[in-house]
């Protein structure tokens, strides 16, 4: 941590000088406190220190083409849904950036993504406890109009330290129309990426490559309301333990992603497909956990905001899956019978994720796999979601949003359980949200949700079964809000676990400052963002959150 403190002293002159100069200082602060107490009814465990804490403070100085910043973080100790390695205080994020003509230079920490992230995505997601920022040097260069180049070398952050692997990357993108000064209604954008990890060989039993490389190419075609994006990635063998003792999987990896969209006023359609096989890419070959991942395979399922719709989310299986998704958006014109006075919005969504034909490559004796780009009867279903949403404003005071969905969830695969522990769950879910403006600055929002679950396959463990949820939120704009929520697990096979999970929250907002306090119970479950998931333990206690920006 000494080098971090040295950097702080190097940045202080800039920050002090900026007070009497044209430079600007911006930042934000967040504090999250949570108390934990024992609750045997939901298997919740108290914390020895009673209250756990996550907090951070960002400070950024900008003057002209120069930018410098740092982030102080504190985990004393980290909230229970964070990895225990988040522990202590420090400045794990600090950087300086300068742009000189067409060249941009960054020293220190930075986030980067090549293409859609199939071979590289360095990013931060506070909700998941992910921060794999790179620490090193990055260059961006625009030599000609329509041409952009990026290269970097560094190490990936893991908690308050850095992984052993040295990561190197190069990315180039060419906008053909701009580069050739073409006046064409069809626009073409080509891109290519290269990423490698160097890690010293330490395993005395197996001959492991010290350099592991991955390559990707991409194409984006745009014409009017049409947009096509396709990317293919390939990773050379990155040995890891197989299912057999004293064996290593030396299979290569590959992934492809395709999407096509069309949109015009009042109508839009989106179709996506991806396939991934043995594409786990880590900053340290010998470590497990999401903190060590340096690539990203986005999920092909809708990211639901409502509680019961997101109760069983889809986790991307980077070692092998095939997925498709279709989205259709349509707005019925106002003034028509179905559109009403203000118009009605419709959204239909379908997604399905399977195993690869005969499973991922690392399950086969010869470590070979033939790509199959269509579904077959040999594939195991991981996840399926069919849902339709209707959003309509009734009048100036009332607005409703209704969703009906059917989901199939392979809990054993998606949560990493032993085959047969929980089996496959099928759920029918209905959601109704009503917003009502009581008077000027006063409004109330009500959510009613129902989940009817059916276990499709025999399982050894008792299942939670069906749920009901109700939420009432009262807002006094622009400062106050109050919310009460009850989740009731009335369908649990164990009568003693047919419990109510009650939660109350209230908050005050003034300008850029936000204060909220809450109390309640939370169930144990999986929380996902974009297909990356973590296990959230059950808890019972108070919470406090304070955030501010300037």
XYZ file of C-alpha atoms in Angstrom:
550
model
C 0.000 0.000 0.000
C 3.047 2.314 0.273
C 3.009 3.057 -3.460
C -0.656 4.051 -3.186
C 0.120 6.622 -0.499
C 3.011 7.956 -2.565
C 0.635 8.521 -5.472
C -1.741 10.411 -3.187
C 1.045 12.839 -2.288
C 1.883 13.223 -5.971
C -1.736 14.082 -6.744
C -2.197 16.517 -3.850
C -0.355 19.415 -5.571
C -2.735 19.158 -8.523
C -5.752 19.122 -6.211
C -4.537 22.084 -4.168
C -3.509 24.027 -7.267
C -6.944 23.487 -8.776
C -8.565 25.557 -6.032
C -7.032 28.697 -7.550
C -7.056 27.539 -11.146
C -9.503 26.597 -13.850
C -9.268 22.896 -13.041
C -12.305 21.071 -11.669
C -12.753 18.522 -8.893
C -15.591 15.996 -8.963
C -16.350 12.922 -6.945
C -18.875 10.745 -5.200
C -19.250 8.972 -1.860
C -21.184 5.914 -0.741
C -21.610 4.294 2.678
C -23.531 1.051 3.275
C -24.017 -0.294 6.795
C -25.840 -3.518 7.653
C -26.537 -5.176 10.999
C -26.895 -8.935 11.232
C -28.579 -11.001 13.906
C -29.253 -14.696 14.284
C -32.570 -15.905 12.893
C -32.909 -19.683 12.903
C -36.185 -19.569 10.958
C -34.369 -18.401 7.787
C -30.928 -19.800 8.686
C -29.475 -16.308 9.097
C -26.303 -15.827 11.121
C -25.296 -12.774 13.103
C -21.972 -10.996 12.670
C -19.403 -10.881 15.464
C -18.984 -7.136 15.026
C -22.793 -6.615 14.812
C -22.481 -4.027 11.992
C -20.643 -4.576 8.708
C -19.553 -1.797 6.375
C -18.835 -1.070 2.709
C -17.826 2.442 1.701
C -15.874 4.284 -0.956
C -14.930 7.836 -1.924
C -14.006 8.839 -5.500
C -12.030 12.001 -6.187
C -11.289 13.162 -9.759
C -9.375 16.239 -10.875
C -9.658 17.520 -14.469
C -7.853 20.360 -16.184
C -7.910 20.572 -19.936
C -6.665 17.284 -21.342
C -5.266 16.080 -18.021
C -7.268 13.954 -15.566
C -6.162 12.293 -12.329
C -8.136 10.481 -9.684
C -8.228 8.021 -6.832
C -10.735 5.961 -4.894
C -10.489 5.189 -1.182
C -12.343 2.030 -0.125
C -13.230 0.661 3.300
C -14.536 -2.795 4.228
C -14.748 -3.096 8.026
C -15.748 -5.777 7.579
C -17.424 -6.252 4.194
C -21.166 -6.896 3.957
C -22.070 -10.576 4.208
C -22.898 -10.867 0.486
C -19.343 -9.792 -0.463
C -16.361 -12.119 -0.693
C -14.508 -12.159 2.660
C -11.300 -11.137 0.849
C -12.741 -7.600 0.732
C -11.288 -6.600 4.092
C -9.578 -3.466 5.358
C -8.944 0.064 4.088
C -6.896 1.394 1.243
C -6.585 3.140 -2.108
C -6.751 0.317 -4.647
C -7.739 2.594 -7.532
C -5.638 5.546 -8.741
C -4.801 6.855 -12.180
C -3.489 9.709 -14.296
C -4.604 10.346 -17.867
C -3.392 12.774 -20.518
C -4.418 13.315 -24.140
C -1.918 14.798 -26.593
C -3.352 15.317 -30.065
C -4.438 11.835 -31.233
C -2.653 9.942 -28.430
C -4.221 9.235 -25.037
C -2.065 7.854 -22.205
C -3.314 6.306 -18.957
C -1.037 5.246 -16.121
C -2.330 3.387 -13.082
C -5.774 1.816 -12.931
C -8.264 1.688 -15.784
C -11.261 -0.250 -17.065
C -11.285 -1.637 -20.586
C -13.442 -3.782 -22.870
C -12.685 -5.183 -26.312
C -15.773 -5.689 -28.460
C -18.579 -7.304 -26.486
C -16.098 -8.622 -23.927
C -15.668 -12.217 -25.174
C -11.913 -12.094 -24.521
C -11.595 -8.998 -22.308
C -13.823 -7.017 -20.011
C -12.316 -5.130 -17.088
C -15.143 -3.454 -15.189
C -16.728 -2.605 -11.842
C -20.117 -3.821 -10.597
C -20.679 -2.857 -6.951
C -23.787 -4.998 -6.616
C -21.791 -8.147 -7.397
C -18.620 -7.151 -5.571
C -16.695 -7.182 -8.863
C -13.800 -4.837 -9.552
C -11.139 -6.320 -11.827
C -9.584 -2.996 -12.828
C -6.269 -3.241 -14.635
C -3.156 -1.694 -13.142
C -0.586 -0.712 -15.726
C -0.196 1.410 -18.848
C -2.781 1.933 -21.594
C -2.426 3.801 -24.892
C -5.198 4.889 -27.257
C -4.305 6.266 -30.669
C -6.366 7.622 -33.573
C -3.916 7.906 -36.488
C -6.557 8.535 -39.171
C -10.217 9.386 -39.340
C -12.245 6.251 -38.663
C -9.307 4.273 -37.207
C -8.798 3.689 -33.479
C -6.126 1.597 -31.774
C -5.750 0.528 -28.150
C -3.040 -1.373 -26.335
C -2.202 -2.018 -22.692
C -0.153 -4.099 -20.295
C -0.970 -4.612 -16.654
C -2.258 -6.828 -13.873
C -5.866 -7.436 -12.913
C -7.094 -6.319 -9.511
C -8.353 -9.005 -7.117
C -9.719 -7.451 -3.929
C -6.845 -5.319 -2.477
C -4.088 -7.104 -4.411
C -3.384 -8.161 -7.995
C -3.431 -11.559 -9.675
C -0.168 -13.230 -10.690
C -0.862 -13.121 -14.407
C 0.426 -10.274 -16.574
C -2.255 -9.253 -19.079
C -1.429 -7.734 -22.465
C -3.947 -6.549 -25.012
C -4.292 -4.947 -28.419
C -7.490 -3.814 -30.140
C -8.141 -2.092 -33.437
C -11.304 -0.793 -35.051
C -11.922 0.708 -38.488
C -15.020 2.587 -39.549
C -14.804 1.877 -43.278
C -17.054 4.767 -44.302
C -15.117 7.377 -42.329
C -11.721 5.955 -43.270
C -12.497 5.947 -47.004
C -14.746 9.042 -46.868
C -17.620 7.072 -48.356
C -21.073 8.582 -48.628
C -23.006 5.363 -48.274
C -26.263 4.499 -46.538
C -24.698 1.265 -45.327
C -22.005 1.664 -42.665
C -19.361 -0.996 -41.967
C -17.243 -1.185 -38.820
C -14.540 -3.856 -38.509
C -12.634 -4.719 -35.372
C -10.068 -7.186 -34.067
C -8.595 -7.960 -30.648
C -5.735 -9.874 -29.075
C -5.241 -10.626 -25.370
C -2.610 -12.758 -23.664
C -1.802 -13.742 -20.115
C 1.702 -14.565 -18.944
C 2.001 -16.629 -15.767
C 5.077 -18.488 -14.634
C 4.860 -22.271 -14.766
C 4.877 -23.696 -11.217
C 3.070 -27.045 -11.551
C 5.695 -29.848 -11.354
C 3.338 -32.529 -12.711
C 1.903 -30.950 -15.872
C 3.491 -28.960 -18.669
C 1.434 -25.775 -18.611
C 1.800 -22.953 -21.151
C 3.180 -19.791 -19.609
C 1.544 -17.647 -22.302
C -2.155 -18.106 -23.056
C -3.600 -16.068 -25.919
C -7.080 -15.229 -27.144
C -8.170 -13.630 -30.408
C -11.431 -12.047 -31.579
C -12.825 -10.384 -34.684
C -16.069 -8.446 -35.058
C -18.288 -6.827 -37.669
C -20.951 -4.171 -37.273
C -23.226 -3.274 -40.215
C -25.724 -0.406 -39.954
C -28.335 0.661 -42.468
C -31.216 2.902 -41.461
C -33.087 1.173 -38.647
C -31.156 -2.101 -39.150
C -28.109 -3.003 -37.070
C -26.128 -6.260 -37.230
C -23.309 -7.135 -34.829
C -21.275 -10.336 -34.941
C -18.168 -11.402 -33.042
C -16.090 -14.582 -32.958
C -13.453 -15.376 -30.326
C -10.867 -18.142 -29.981
C -8.710 -19.003 -26.966
C -5.788 -21.402 -27.100
C -5.546 -24.129 -24.490
C -5.590 -22.810 -20.943
C -5.246 -26.028 -18.923
C -7.430 -26.560 -15.896
C -8.484 -29.545 -13.812
C -10.885 -31.935 -15.548
C -13.498 -34.093 -13.885
C -10.934 -36.925 -13.577
C -8.243 -36.875 -10.896
C -4.718 -36.092 -12.020
C -5.906 -34.950 -15.449
C -5.837 -31.606 -17.182
C -8.159 -30.244 -19.841
C -6.030 -28.912 -22.718
C -8.976 -28.092 -24.988
C -9.049 -24.821 -26.884
C -11.984 -22.480 -26.388
C -14.237 -20.566 -28.757
C -17.275 -18.338 -28.632
C -19.471 -16.462 -31.054
C -22.146 -13.821 -30.577
C -24.593 -12.457 -33.131
C -27.391 -9.916 -32.893
C -29.635 -8.160 -35.374
C -32.003 -5.328 -34.521
C -34.523 -3.234 -36.365
C -36.266 -0.199 -34.979
C -38.519 2.591 -36.108
C -41.005 4.825 -34.331
C -43.295 2.627 -32.261
C -41.723 -0.694 -33.267
C -38.530 -2.613 -32.582
C -37.283 -6.168 -32.884
C -34.083 -7.781 -31.631
C -32.755 -11.311 -32.242
C -29.603 -12.639 -30.551
C -27.634 -15.868 -30.520
C -24.461 -16.871 -28.775
C -22.468 -20.030 -28.314
C -19.588 -20.509 -25.897
C -17.338 -23.517 -25.370
C -14.515 -23.674 -22.817
C -14.160 -19.872 -22.692
C -13.364 -19.249 -19.039
C -10.417 -16.806 -19.116
C -8.836 -15.939 -15.773
C -6.080 -13.660 -14.548
C -4.671 -16.560 -12.489
C -4.999 -20.142 -13.741
C -4.869 -21.581 -10.222
C -7.645 -19.446 -8.709
C -11.408 -19.800 -8.747
C -14.111 -17.177 -8.352
C -15.540 -14.271 -10.316
C -12.821 -11.892 -9.069
C -10.301 -13.615 -11.374
C -12.340 -13.528 -14.579
C -11.053 -11.133 -17.249
C -13.572 -11.907 -20.003
C -17.350 -11.683 -20.136
C -20.075 -13.675 -21.854
C -23.308 -11.647 -21.648
C -26.442 -13.591 -20.828
C -29.216 -14.005 -23.379
C -32.122 -13.550 -20.997
C -34.117 -10.507 -19.995
C -32.828 -8.628 -16.962
C -36.002 -8.426 -14.887
C -36.454 -5.655 -12.331
C -39.394 -7.213 -10.460
C -38.548 -9.401 -7.450
C -40.286 -12.687 -8.297
C -39.376 -12.475 -11.984
C -35.725 -12.270 -10.898
C -36.037 -14.922 -8.185
C -34.385 -17.561 -10.388
C -31.995 -15.675 -12.724
C -29.874 -17.220 -15.453
C -26.126 -17.527 -14.820
C -23.964 -17.702 -17.959
C -22.099 -21.003 -18.345
C -18.811 -19.941 -19.933
C -17.601 -23.544 -20.220
C -20.427 -24.430 -22.589
C -23.852 -23.154 -23.596
C -25.945 -22.227 -26.611
C -28.527 -19.471 -26.244
C -31.040 -17.493 -28.268
C -33.212 -14.501 -27.411
C -35.963 -12.570 -29.239
C -37.445 -9.220 -28.228
C -40.360 -7.454 -29.893
C -41.453 -3.941 -28.893
C -44.609 -2.336 -30.214
C -46.543 0.767 -29.270
C -50.231 0.842 -30.118
C -51.082 4.339 -31.318
C -52.993 6.604 -28.991
C -56.585 7.269 -29.895
C -57.253 3.680 -30.996
C -59.423 1.186 -29.108
C -56.459 -0.731 -27.673
C -54.141 2.259 -27.501
C -56.406 4.452 -25.428
C -55.819 8.131 -24.913
C -52.055 7.856 -24.334
C -51.078 4.742 -26.288
C -50.135 1.260 -25.039
C -46.660 -0.307 -25.024
C -46.234 -4.047 -25.612
C -43.063 -6.100 -25.135
C -42.722 -9.803 -25.945
C -39.534 -11.609 -24.917
C -38.346 -15.186 -25.424
C -35.025 -16.684 -24.373
C -33.673 -20.211 -24.194
C -30.271 -21.459 -23.060
C -29.133 -25.075 -23.545
C -26.038 -27.136 -23.007
C -23.928 -27.815 -26.074
C -24.603 -31.003 -27.994
C -23.125 -33.818 -25.848
C -21.923 -31.255 -23.322
C -18.945 -28.863 -23.256
C -15.643 -29.985 -24.689
C -13.936 -30.602 -21.369
C -16.387 -33.466 -20.674
C -15.274 -35.456 -23.729
C -12.426 -37.954 -23.549
C -10.654 -36.599 -26.607
C -11.294 -32.960 -25.708
C -12.825 -32.362 -29.144
C -16.136 -30.692 -29.861
C -18.014 -30.085 -33.086
C -19.964 -26.805 -33.068
C -23.725 -27.240 -33.239
C -25.562 -24.000 -33.992
C -29.106 -25.323 -33.713
C -30.912 -27.062 -30.879
C -31.034 -30.832 -30.702
C -32.749 -33.385 -28.507
C -29.405 -34.257 -26.906
C -29.031 -30.826 -25.332
C -29.909 -30.240 -21.699
C -32.135 -27.247 -21.007
C -30.552 -24.722 -18.639
C -33.043 -21.858 -18.739
C -36.120 -20.695 -20.641
C -38.167 -17.530 -20.225
C -41.305 -16.489 -22.136
C -42.886 -13.219 -21.043
C -45.192 -10.496 -22.284
C -45.452 -6.998 -20.796
C -48.196 -4.387 -21.192
C -47.513 -0.818 -20.127
C -50.409 1.635 -20.281
C -51.282 5.060 -18.932
C -54.980 5.086 -18.098
C -55.331 8.796 -17.394
C -53.342 11.655 -15.878
C -53.432 9.979 -12.466
C -53.141 6.226 -13.083
C -50.545 4.120 -14.893
C -50.364 0.306 -14.949
C -47.743 -2.232 -15.963
C -48.627 -5.941 -16.215
C -46.375 -8.935 -16.963
C -47.132 -12.612 -17.453
C -44.164 -14.991 -17.683
C -43.256 -18.656 -17.711
C -39.729 -19.676 -16.673
C -37.897 -23.006 -16.614
C -34.854 -23.056 -14.341
C -32.257 -25.839 -14.066
C -31.226 -25.143 -10.497
C -28.620 -27.903 -10.277
C -26.614 -26.581 -13.247
C -27.089 -22.836 -12.816
C -26.262 -22.847 -9.096
C -23.561 -25.512 -9.219
C -25.358 -28.202 -7.195
C -24.959 -31.947 -7.530
C -27.172 -33.358 -10.261
C -30.537 -34.307 -8.752
C -30.312 -32.144 -5.626
C -32.944 -29.637 -6.725
C -33.806 -30.621 -10.285
C -35.603 -28.378 -12.781
C -38.204 -25.815 -11.670
C -40.979 -24.417 -13.832
C -42.655 -21.191 -12.694
C -45.607 -19.169 -13.906
C -45.302 -15.558 -12.737
C -47.772 -12.685 -12.844
C -46.943 -9.058 -11.981
C -49.209 -6.035 -11.711
C -47.846 -2.572 -10.919
C -50.186 0.381 -10.367
C -48.962 3.949 -9.985
C -51.403 6.574 -8.751
C -50.811 10.295 -8.392
C -52.765 11.306 -5.298
C -52.116 15.019 -5.591
C -49.324 17.411 -6.484
C -45.972 15.882 -5.327
C -47.713 12.907 -3.667
C -47.904 9.498 -5.374
C -48.310 5.849 -4.448
C -47.049 2.752 -6.240
C -48.321 -0.786 -5.624
C -46.765 -4.034 -6.817
C -48.598 -7.371 -6.656
C -46.657 -10.465 -7.718
C -47.430 -14.179 -7.755
C -45.126 -17.112 -8.562
C -46.577 -20.610 -8.957
C -43.780 -23.199 -9.012
C -43.742 -26.797 -10.167
C -40.791 -29.161 -9.824
C -40.379 -30.944 -13.161
C -37.828 -33.516 -12.011
C -37.405 -35.522 -8.841
C -35.029 -33.890 -6.390
C -33.541 -34.929 -3.080
C -33.920 -31.510 -1.452
C -37.181 -29.846 -0.395
C -38.111 -26.994 -2.698
C -39.269 -23.492 -1.796
C -42.301 -23.808 -4.045
C -44.679 -20.907 -4.703
C -44.389 -17.283 -3.581
C -46.490 -14.151 -3.269
C -45.147 -10.615 -2.978
C -46.740 -7.237 -2.290
C -45.075 -3.831 -2.164
C -46.434 -0.376 -1.354
C -44.296 2.706 -1.975
C -45.339 6.238 -1.054
C -43.395 9.183 -2.490
C -43.461 12.845 -1.527
C -41.530 14.395 -4.383
C -38.768 15.385 -4.486
C -37.498 14.530 -0.987
C -39.211 11.598 0.778
C -40.088 7.994 0.026
C -41.442 5.131 2.162
C -41.735 1.478 1.083
C -43.087 -1.703 2.658
C -42.625 -5.157 1.112
C -43.802 -8.647 2.078
C -42.565 -11.821 0.363
C -44.520 -14.881 1.477
C -43.204 -18.381 0.737
C -46.594 -20.050 1.149
C -45.751 -22.983 -1.140
C -42.706 -24.282 0.749
C -42.837 -28.059 1.232
C -41.624 -27.570 4.804
C -44.544 -26.007 6.703
C -42.175 -24.424 9.223
C -40.527 -22.513 6.375
C -43.727 -20.988 5.012
C -42.489 -17.602 6.166
C -43.085 -13.908 5.529
C -40.000 -11.879 4.547
C -40.957 -8.357 5.641
C -38.915 -5.308 4.669
C -39.400 -1.596 5.373
C -37.393 1.249 3.824
C -37.585 5.015 3.983
C -35.368 7.690 2.586
C -34.661 11.373 2.148
C -33.205 12.997 -0.970
C -31.939 16.542 -1.243
C -29.910 17.602 -4.228
C -27.138 15.078 -4.808
C -27.417 13.661 -1.279
C -29.467 10.527 -0.572
C -30.142 8.901 2.818
C -32.064 5.662 3.332
C -32.660 3.311 6.252
C -34.361 -0.046 6.297
C -35.105 -3.141 8.297
C -36.139 -6.626 7.289
C -35.383 -10.192 6.311
C -33.735 -11.339 3.082
C -33.869 -14.878 1.701
C -30.823 -16.780 0.623
C -30.558 -16.892 -3.140
C -28.716 -16.042 -6.338
C -28.279 -12.427 -7.444
C -27.204 -11.809 -11.051
C -26.269 -8.850 -13.234
C -25.806 -9.599 -16.924
C -25.358 -13.320 -16.328
C -22.650 -12.912 -13.661
C -24.006 -14.132 -10.335
C -23.220 -14.418 -6.661
C -24.794 -16.208 -3.717
C -26.563 -13.838 -1.301
C -26.894 -15.301 2.220
C -30.068 -14.913 4.258
C -30.020 -12.017 6.718
C -32.083 -10.184 9.316
C -31.213 -6.669 10.424
C -31.077 -2.921 9.853
C -29.444 -1.209 6.878
C -28.256 2.344 6.285
C -27.114 3.853 3.010
C -25.716 7.337 2.397
C -24.623 8.527 -1.038
C -23.492 11.871 -2.380
C -21.871 13.329 -5.477
C -20.342 16.667 -6.395
